[in-house]
XYZ file of N, CA and C in Angstrom:
642
model
N 59.806 -62.547 60.550
C 58.722 -62.858 59.594
C 59.216 -63.963 58.673
N 58.332 -64.899 58.449
C 58.702 -66.033 57.600
C 58.706 -65.617 56.147
N 59.389 -66.434 55.347
C 59.505 -66.131 53.911
C 58.142 -66.150 53.260
N 57.265 -67.036 53.692
C 55.929 -67.103 53.069
C 55.129 -65.847 53.334
N 55.260 -65.341 54.558
C 54.536 -64.113 54.875
C 55.074 -62.938 54.091
N 56.473 -62.907 53.933
C 57.076 -61.834 53.140
C 56.586 -61.863 51.694
N 56.419 -63.051 51.129
C 55.962 -63.174 49.754
C 54.520 -62.688 49.605
N 53.693 -63.042 50.590
C 52.300 -62.577 50.547
C 52.242 -61.066 50.624
N 53.064 -60.455 51.541
C 53.077 -58.991 51.680
C 53.538 -58.332 50.398
N 54.588 -58.900 49.766
C 55.093 -58.335 48.518
C 54.055 -58.420 47.408
N 53.329 -59.522 47.364
C 52.308 -59.660 46.319
C 51.182 -58.657 46.511
N 50.813 -58.410 47.769
C 49.764 -57.409 48.046
C 50.226 -56.021 47.650
N 51.514 -55.704 48.009
C 52.050 -54.370 47.651
C 52.146 -54.212 46.146
N 52.521 -55.279 45.487
C 52.629 -55.221 44.028
C 51.264 -55.011 43.394
N 50.266 -55.727 43.933
C 48.916 -55.569 43.396
C 48.395 -54.152 43.622
N 48.689 -53.586 44.780
C 48.251 -52.216 45.082
C 48.936 -51.216 44.170
N 50.250 -51.425 43.934
C 51.001 -50.527 43.064
C 50.462 -50.576 41.625
N 50.135 -51.793 41.154
C 49.602 -51.945 39.794
C 48.229 -51.272 39.658
N 47.424 -51.433 40.697
C 46.107 -50.792 40.665
C 46.240 -49.282 40.649
N 47.199 -48.760 41.403
C 47.421 -47.307 41.438
C 47.841 -46.796 40.079
N 48.762 -47.565 39.422
C 49.227 -47.166 38.090
C 48.071 -47.172 37.077
N 47.236 -48.226 37.177
C 46.091 -48.303 36.253
C 45.125 -47.140 36.449
N 44.930 -46.751 37.706
C 44.006 -45.629 37.990
C 44.540 -44.324 37.454
N 45.896 -44.123 37.624
C 46.505 -42.895 37.102
C 46.422 -42.843 35.577
N 46.590 -44.026 34.962
C 46.542 -44.060 33.493
C 45.149 -43.761 32.972
N 44.125 -44.221 33.717
C 42.758 -43.992 33.267
C 42.250 -42.607 33.585
N 42.862 -41.892 34.511
C 42.448 -40.533 34.882
C 43.043 -39.536 33.915
N 42.225 -38.714 33.187
C 42.783 -37.782 32.201
C 43.556 -36.671 32.877
N 44.582 -36.221 32.211
C 45.371 -35.083 32.694
C 44.583 -33.814 32.481
N 44.955 -32.674 33.091
C 44.239 -31.396 32.861
C 44.142 -31.045 31.399
N 45.211 -31.279 30.633
C 45.171 -30.981 29.202
C 44.174 -31.868 28.496
N 44.184 -33.160 28.920
C 43.243 -34.095 28.312
C 41.826 -33.720 28.657
N 41.601 -33.260 29.899
C 40.268 -32.814 30.295
C 39.805 -31.648 29.441
N 40.727 -30.698 29.161
C 40.381 -29.528 28.346
C 39.999 -29.944 26.937
N 40.799 -30.886 26.380
C 40.506 -31.342 25.029
C 39.162 -32.055 24.969
N 38.900 -32.883 25.989
C 37.635 -33.616 26.028
C 36.456 -32.668 26.129
N 36.601 -31.631 26.983
C 35.518 -30.654 27.139
C 35.268 -29.899 25.850
N 36.377 -29.559 25.156
C 36.232 -28.840 23.889
C 35.523 -29.699 22.866
N 35.897 -31.011 22.833
C 35.247 -31.905 21.891
C 33.766 -32.039 22.201
N 33.433 -32.112 23.497
C 32.029 -32.236 23.898
C 31.236 -31.004 23.501
N 31.860 -29.817 23.734
C 31.191 -28.562 23.369
C 30.975 -28.472 21.872
N 32.035 -28.868 21.118
C 31.909 -28.821 19.659
C 30.820 -29.751 19.182
N 30.778 -30.934 19.796
C 29.744 -31.886 19.407
C 28.361 -31.376 19.711
N 28.228 -30.681 20.859
C 26.930 -30.133 21.238
C 26.509 -29.044 20.274
N 27.527 -28.227 19.840
C 27.204 -27.143 18.909
C 26.768 -27.713 17.569
N 27.448 -28.814 17.160
C 27.084 -29.396 15.881
C 25.696 -30.016 15.918
N 25.355 -30.583 17.069
C 24.060 -31.249 17.161
C 22.923 -30.287 17.474
N 23.263 -29.062 17.972
C 22.219 -28.099 18.319
C 21.546 -27.604 17.052
N 20.218 -27.488 17.043
C 19.503 -27.020 15.847
C 19.788 -25.559 15.560
N 19.864 -25.194 14.282
C 20.103 -23.805 13.895
C 18.896 -22.962 14.270
N 19.133 -21.681 14.632
C 17.999 -20.814 14.993
C 17.016 -20.697 13.846
N 15.745 -20.748 14.148
C 14.706 -20.690 13.120
C 14.672 -19.326 12.457
N 14.475 -19.301 11.166
C 14.380 -18.042 10.432
C 13.084 -17.320 10.804
N 13.153 -15.987 10.721
C 11.978 -15.189 11.067
C 10.831 -15.522 10.113
N 9.692 -15.777 10.676
C 8.520 -16.138 9.883
C 7.748 -14.879 9.515
N 7.470 -14.699 8.235
C 6.732 -13.521 7.786
C 5.294 -13.591 8.295
N 4.733 -12.455 8.703
C 3.336 -12.463 9.155
C 2.409 -12.810 7.999
N 1.316 -13.472 8.307
C 0.369 -13.853 7.262
C -0.627 -12.737 6.977
N -0.868 -11.856 7.945
C -1.822 -10.763 7.778
C -1.098 -9.441 7.988
N -1.166 -8.555 7.007
C -0.562 -7.228 7.081
C -1.613 -6.202 6.666
N -1.251 -4.936 6.686
C -2.213 -3.909 6.295
C -1.503 -2.729 5.652
N -2.289 -1.927 4.928
C -1.783 -0.686 4.351
C -2.681 0.454 4.801
N -2.100 1.615 4.958
C -2.857 2.819 5.283
C -3.343 3.419 3.965
N -4.625 3.295 3.692
C -5.158 3.717 2.388
C -5.037 5.223 2.186
N -5.112 6.011 3.267
C -4.959 7.465 3.127
C -3.565 7.797 2.608
N -2.551 7.246 3.269
C -1.173 7.500 2.845
C -0.912 6.921 1.463
N -1.475 5.756 1.210
C -1.244 5.098 -0.078
C -1.733 5.963 -1.229
N -2.952 6.500 -1.114
C -3.507 7.308 -2.194
C -2.832 8.677 -2.279
N -2.636 9.315 -1.148
C -2.082 10.666 -1.154
C -0.643 10.708 -1.652
N 0.064 9.584 -1.570
C 1.473 9.566 -1.968
C 1.728 8.695 -3.200
N 0.664 8.133 -3.757
C 0.783 7.349 -4.982
C 0.753 8.317 -6.155
N 1.835 8.405 -6.904
C 1.964 9.418 -7.938
C 0.898 9.275 -9.019
N 0.552 8.057 -9.363
C -0.485 7.850 -10.384
C -1.815 8.441 -9.930
N -2.164 8.215 -8.664
C -3.401 8.785 -8.128
C -3.339 10.307 -8.145
N -2.195 10.872 -7.779
C -2.065 12.333 -7.759
C -2.202 12.915 -9.169
N -1.645 12.227 -10.152
C -1.761 12.699 -11.538
C -3.209 12.606 -12.027
N -3.870 11.491 -11.691
C -5.277 11.328 -12.082
C -6.133 12.396 -11.422
N -5.901 12.646 -10.150
C -6.664 13.648 -9.415
C -6.481 15.029 -10.041
N -5.244 15.367 -10.380
C -4.969 16.671 -10.996
C -5.643 16.774 -12.365
N -5.626 15.685 -13.130
C -6.245 15.686 -14.461
C -7.764 15.857 -14.366
N -8.390 15.152 -13.421
C -9.841 15.265 -13.254
C -10.229 16.654 -12.746
N -9.427 17.191 -11.837
C -9.718 18.532 -11.333
C -9.607 19.571 -12.446
N -8.611 19.417 -13.311
C -8.453 20.341 -14.439
C -9.629 20.225 -15.400
N -10.068 18.989 -15.650
C -11.213 18.778 -16.530
C -12.478 19.373 -15.918
N -12.665 19.166 -14.626
C -13.824 19.733 -13.943
C -13.810 21.254 -13.970
N -12.623 21.827 -13.855
C -12.518 23.284 -13.889
C -12.856 23.827 -15.278
N -12.432 23.129 -16.340
C -12.761 23.551 -17.697
C -14.268 23.481 -17.927
N -14.898 22.410 -17.464
C -16.352 22.296 -17.597
C -17.056 23.404 -16.836
N -16.575 23.680 -15.656
C -17.200 24.729 -14.836
C -17.068 26.094 -15.495
N -15.876 26.380 -16.032
C -15.662 27.665 -16.706
C -16.542 27.799 -17.937
N -16.692 26.699 -18.691
C -17.533 26.724 -19.883
C -18.986 26.999 -19.510
N -19.475 26.333 -18.471
C -20.851 26.550 -18.030
C -21.042 27.964 -17.485
N -20.047 28.450 -16.761
C -20.175 29.798 -16.206
C -20.249 30.830 -17.319
N -19.417 30.639 -18.359
C -19.432 31.570 -19.493
C -20.798 31.567 -20.182
N -21.335 30.359 -20.406
C -22.639 30.248 -21.064
C -23.759 30.782 -20.165
N -23.655 30.561 -18.875
C -24.675 31.056 -17.949
C -24.663 32.584 -17.899
N -23.459 33.161 -17.930
C -23.348 34.623 -17.924
C -23.951 35.210 -19.207
N -23.670 34.547 -20.325
C -24.226 35.000 -21.597
C -25.755 34.892 -21.585
N -26.233 33.807 -20.989
C -27.688 33.614 -20.909
C -28.339 34.693 -20.039
N -27.704 35.033 -18.942
C -28.245 36.062 -18.063
C -28.307 37.411 -18.774
N -27.324 37.699 -19.613
C -27.341 38.946 -20.374
C -28.513 38.961 -21.353
N -28.753 37.822 -21.998
C -29.882 37.742 -22.931
C -31.210 37.937 -22.206
N -31.313 37.342 -21.027
C -32.545 37.489 -20.244
C -32.733 38.954 -19.852
N -31.670 39.602 -19.451
C -31.771 41.000 -19.049
C -32.135 41.888 -20.258
N -31.543 41.591 -21.408
C -31.869 42.351 -22.610
C -33.339 42.175 -22.992
N -33.844 40.971 -22.826
C -35.253 40.723 -23.137
C -36.165 41.510 -22.197
N -35.828 41.548 -20.937
C -36.653 42.276 -19.976
C -36.719 43.760 -20.326
N -35.570 44.261 -20.760
C -35.541 45.682 -21.094
C -36.298 45.988 -22.395
N -36.312 45.031 -23.309
C -36.943 45.272 -24.619
C -38.329 44.671 -24.730
N -38.789 43.950 -23.703
C -40.061 43.224 -23.794
C -41.249 44.148 -24.049
N -41.240 45.319 -23.407
C -42.383 46.222 -23.553
C -42.533 46.727 -24.987
N -41.442 46.768 -25.732
C -41.515 47.255 -27.108
C -41.742 46.148 -28.115
N -41.878 44.928 -27.672
C -42.080 43.806 -28.590
C -43.547 43.480 -28.742
N -43.845 42.880 -29.881
C -45.194 42.396 -30.075
C -45.377 41.078 -29.330
N -46.627 40.678 -29.210
C -46.939 39.463 -28.454
C -46.267 38.241 -29.052
N -46.304 38.147 -30.373
C -45.701 36.987 -31.021
C -44.189 36.969 -30.842
N -43.544 38.137 -30.909
C -42.094 38.230 -30.746
C -41.696 37.870 -29.318
N -42.498 38.356 -28.350
C -42.205 38.024 -26.950
C -42.321 36.520 -26.730
N -43.360 35.929 -27.299
C -43.553 34.483 -27.110
C -42.387 33.698 -27.726
N -41.956 34.143 -28.912
C -40.846 33.455 -29.572
C -39.552 33.590 -28.766
N -39.305 34.810 -28.244
C -38.086 35.055 -27.462
C -38.111 34.271 -26.153
N -39.237 34.253 -25.499
C -39.360 33.513 -24.239
C -39.169 32.018 -24.463
N -39.718 31.529 -25.562
C -39.549 30.109 -25.872
C -38.069 29.777 -26.125
N -37.379 30.669 -26.853
C -35.957 30.450 -27.146
C -35.134 30.478 -25.866
N -35.453 31.440 -24.988
C -34.718 31.539 -23.716
C -34.988 30.325 -22.819
N -36.218 29.853 -22.824
C -36.557 28.672 -22.013
C -35.799 27.440 -22.511
N -35.729 27.304 -23.822
C -34.995 26.180 -24.384
C -33.501 26.278 -24.049
N -32.983 27.493 -24.098
C -31.565 27.685 -23.780
C -31.292 27.373 -22.309
N -32.235 27.760 -21.465
C -32.086 27.475 -20.031
C -32.078 25.956 -19.796
N -32.958 25.254 -20.488
C -33.009 23.793 -20.375
C -31.711 23.156 -20.882
N -31.176 23.704 -21.964
C -29.930 23.181 -22.509
C -28.771 23.367 -21.530
N -28.742 24.522 -20.884
C -27.700 24.781 -19.894
C -27.811 23.822 -18.712
N -29.051 23.586 -18.260
C -29.269 22.668 -17.143
C -28.867 21.245 -17.536
N -29.187 20.870 -18.770
C -28.832 19.534 -19.246
C -27.313 19.393 -19.380
N -26.659 20.440 -19.865
C -25.206 20.399 -20.006
C -24.538 20.286 -18.637
N -25.073 21.013 -17.684
C -24.521 20.946 -16.331
C -24.647 19.536 -15.758
N -25.810 18.919 -15.963
C -26.033 17.565 -15.461
C -25.144 16.562 -16.184
N -25.055 16.719 -17.505
C -24.212 15.809 -18.285
C -22.739 15.934 -17.898
N -22.308 17.166 -17.654
C -20.916 17.382 -17.241
C -20.635 16.715 -15.903
N -21.574 16.865 -14.963
C -21.413 16.244 -13.645
C -21.392 14.724 -13.764
N -22.297 14.183 -14.610
C -22.344 12.731 -14.803
C -21.065 12.217 -15.453
N -20.560 12.960 -16.439
C -19.350 12.545 -17.138
C -18.148 12.570 -16.202
N -18.087 13.616 -15.376
C -16.976 13.735 -14.431
C -17.019 12.605 -13.401
N -18.222 12.280 -12.947
C -18.370 11.183 -11.980
C -17.971 9.852 -12.616
N -18.353 9.663 -13.885
C -17.994 8.427 -14.591
C -16.480 8.322 -14.770
N -15.866 9.436 -15.168
C -14.411 9.451 -15.331
C -13.717 9.118 -14.011
N -14.239 9.674 -12.929
C -13.650 9.424 -11.619
C -13.788 7.952 -11.229
N -14.961 7.382 -11.478
C -15.178 5.963 -11.159
C -14.265 5.064 -11.997
N -14.138 5.396 -13.285
C -13.285 4.600 -14.159
C -11.826 4.662 -13.711
N -11.376 5.859 -13.356
C -9.987 6.020 -12.932
C -9.734 5.329 -11.593
N -10.689 5.432 -10.671
C -10.527 4.776 -9.370
C -10.507 3.261 -9.533
N -11.262 2.758 -10.509
C -11.235 1.323 -10.785
C -9.852 0.904 -11.274
N -9.269 1.706 -12.149
C -7.930 1.414 -12.637
C -6.911 1.458 -11.505
N -7.041 2.456 -10.649
C -6.120 2.588 -9.509
C -6.247 1.377 -8.598
N -7.495 0.984 -8.310
C -7.722 -0.173 -7.439
C -7.105 -1.428 -8.044
N -7.263 -1.600 -9.354
C -6.719 -2.789 -10.016
C -5.192 -2.790 -9.957
N -4.579 -1.623 -10.130
C -3.120 -1.538 -10.056
C -2.629 -1.854 -8.642
N -3.299 -1.278 -7.647
C -2.903 -1.521 -6.255
C -3.098 -2.989 -5.900
N -4.247 -3.546 -6.309
C -4.544 -4.947 -6.011
C -3.507 -5.870 -6.649
N -3.152 -5.608 -7.905
C -2.175 -6.445 -8.602
C -0.814 -6.374 -7.910
N -0.430 -5.173 -7.477
C 0.876 -5.030 -6.818
C 0.874 -5.717 -5.456
N -0.221 -5.604 -4.712
C -0.294 -6.262 -3.407
C -0.284 -7.777 -3.558
N -0.899 -8.283 -4.628
C -0.832 -9.723 -4.896
C 0.609 -10.144 -5.159
N 1.328 -9.311 -5.886
C 2.725 -9.602 -6.195
C 3.559 -9.626 -4.910
N 3.375 -8.627 -4.057
C 4.108 -8.578 -2.791
C 3.756 -9.786 -1.930
N 2.477 -10.114 -1.871
C 2.032 -11.235 -1.034
C 2.645 -12.546 -1.501
N 2.739 -12.726 -2.814
C 3.339 -13.947 -3.346
C 4.819 -14.027 -2.980
N 5.478 -12.867 -2.984
C 6.909 -12.842 -2.672
C 7.174 -13.019 -1.183
N 6.346 -12.415 -0.346
C 6.601 -12.408 1.098
C 5.788 -13.444 1.874
N 4.832 -14.074 1.236
C 4.046 -15.087 1.923
C 2.869 -14.539 2.705
N 2.412 -13.322 2.371
C 1.242 -12.766 3.052
C -0.013 -13.503 2.591
N -0.911 -13.766 3.522
C -2.173 -14.420 3.199
C -3.307 -13.411 3.040
N -3.184 -12.263 3.687
C -4.251 -11.259 3.627
C -3.647 -9.874 3.847
N -4.119 -8.903 3.047
C -3.703 -7.506 3.197
C -4.945 -6.692 3.513
N -4.990 -6.125 4.697
C -6.120 -5.313 5.116
C -5.853 -3.850 4.806
N -6.906 -3.055 4.775
C -6.761 -1.619 4.568
C -7.168 -0.880 5.824
N -6.395 0.150 6.138
C -6.640 0.912 7.358
C -6.863 2.378 7.001
N -7.948 2.934 7.494
C -8.247 4.352 7.316
C -8.638 4.921 8.666
N -7.975 5.972 9.089
C -8.253 6.533 10.402
C -9.707 6.999 10.492
N -10.389 6.536 11.526
C -11.764 6.948 11.760
C -12.797 6.163 10.986
N -12.351 5.323 10.047
C -13.314 4.563 9.242
C -12.696 3.227 8.862
N -12.440 2.405 9.893
C -11.770 1.149 9.647
C -12.154 0.131 10.702
N -12.131 -1.141 10.297
C -12.382 -2.217 11.258
C -11.143 -2.485 12.102
N -9.988 -1.969 11.680
C -8.751 -2.151 12.428
C -8.598 -0.985 13.399
N -8.762 -1.255 14.677
C -8.604 -0.207 15.682
C -7.140 -0.004 16.029
N -6.342 -1.069 15.922
C -4.914 -0.966 16.188
C -4.187 -2.030 15.398
N -3.034 -1.676 14.881
C -2.199 -2.642 14.182
C -0.749 -2.358 14.486
N 0.017 -3.387 14.804
C 1.435 -3.213 15.093
C 2.141 -2.642 13.864
N 3.055 -1.723 14.105
C 3.743 -1.049 12.998
C 4.518 -2.028 12.125
N 4.931 -3.160 12.699
C 5.682 -4.138 11.911
C 4.824 -4.784 10.835
N 3.496 -4.668 10.953
C 2.587 -5.254 9.971
C 2.180 -4.251 8.891
N 2.631 -3.000 9.019
C 2.271 -1.949 8.065
C 3.217 -2.007 6.869
N 2.690 -2.344 5.696
C 3.523 -2.454 4.492
C 3.236 -1.312 3.519
N 2.702 -0.204 4.045
C 2.358 0.930 3.182
C 3.575 1.444 2.423
N 4.683 1.640 3.128
C 5.885 2.174 2.481
C 6.397 1.227 1.406
N 6.386 -0.047 1.707
C 6.825 -1.046 0.737
C 5.942 -1.029 -0.509
N 4.620 -0.953 -0.296
C 3.694 -0.922 -1.422
C 3.859 0.353 -2.235
N 4.010 1.479 -1.564
C 4.174 2.762 -2.255
C 5.425 2.774 -3.121
N 6.504 2.264 -2.565
C 7.764 2.252 -3.315
C 7.611 1.470 -4.606
N 6.986 0.307 -4.520
C 6.806 -0.511 -5.712
C 5.826 0.100 -6.704
N 4.712 0.647 -6.203
C 3.704 1.231 -7.079
C 4.251 2.447 -7.828
N 4.945 3.308 -7.119
C 5.489 4.501 -7.761
C 6.567 4.138 -8.778
N 7.346 3.087 -8.490
C 8.362 2.665 -9.446
C 7.715 2.083 -10.706
N 6.660 1.302 -10.523
C 5.949 0.746 -11.675
C 5.349 1.857 -12.536
N 4.772 2.866 -11.887
C 4.175 3.976 -12.639
C 5.252 4.769 -13.368
N 6.376 4.979 -12.707
C 7.495 5.702 -13.328
C 7.994 4.944 -14.553
N 8.104 3.625 -14.424
C 8.567 2.807 -15.556
C 7.559 2.840 -16.704
N 6.256 2.805 -16.369
C 5.228 2.817 -17.414
C 5.241 4.138 -18.175
N 5.473 5.245 -17.483
C 5.544 6.555 -18.145
C 6.760 6.626 -19.047
N 7.873 6.060 -18.579
C 9.092 6.068 -19.391
C 8.914 5.235 -20.645
N 8.248 4.089 -20.506
C 8.011 3.220 -21.673
C 7.047 3.866 -22.655
N 6.070 4.652 -22.128
C 5.101 5.306 -23.011
C 5.753 6.379 -23.877
N 6.848 6.963 -23.381
C 7.532 8.015 -24.137
C 8.414 7.463 -25.236
N 8.735 6.175 -25.149
C 9.628 5.589 -26.138
C 8.927 5.400 -27.499
């Protein structure tokens, strides 16, 4: 082989060797691959959006039966009205019993009375009967008025508390649910805020009673 051919062969081998070295240098080692993958993963985690926070429902509901039956203020009002109604009933019963005795006494003594005395007694008994009927009606009307006034107060307290909860939690509407008498045929339990409302209402009532004693 001539010297010129040997030089050409050497230059080709040298070029091939240099290319091989460059390729090895550009190819990452296993450790370098691991580091690169870790950096890529970290970058992906940093760029990935954070999970969205749970969005509060805009429409929730309360069970009005449970709300009233377990609301201490309502229970106290109910007990107070029932006690007042019982006192009125006892008073009317006592007066009615007394009136019946007077009527019976008149029947027994009527034959021995003169016409004018009978007329006077009958007129007095008739007036007393009318008074008893009027008292009974007035008592019923007063009790109904007291009940309406108290229910209005209860409704206002519940409404104010639900507004407060809605402002805090972002509720747009609070529906009421009553078994057998409701437009809501079904509601997911996660939308039922009865317990939350009861806890707050009873605490507010407890605080108001404590402040009233001071």
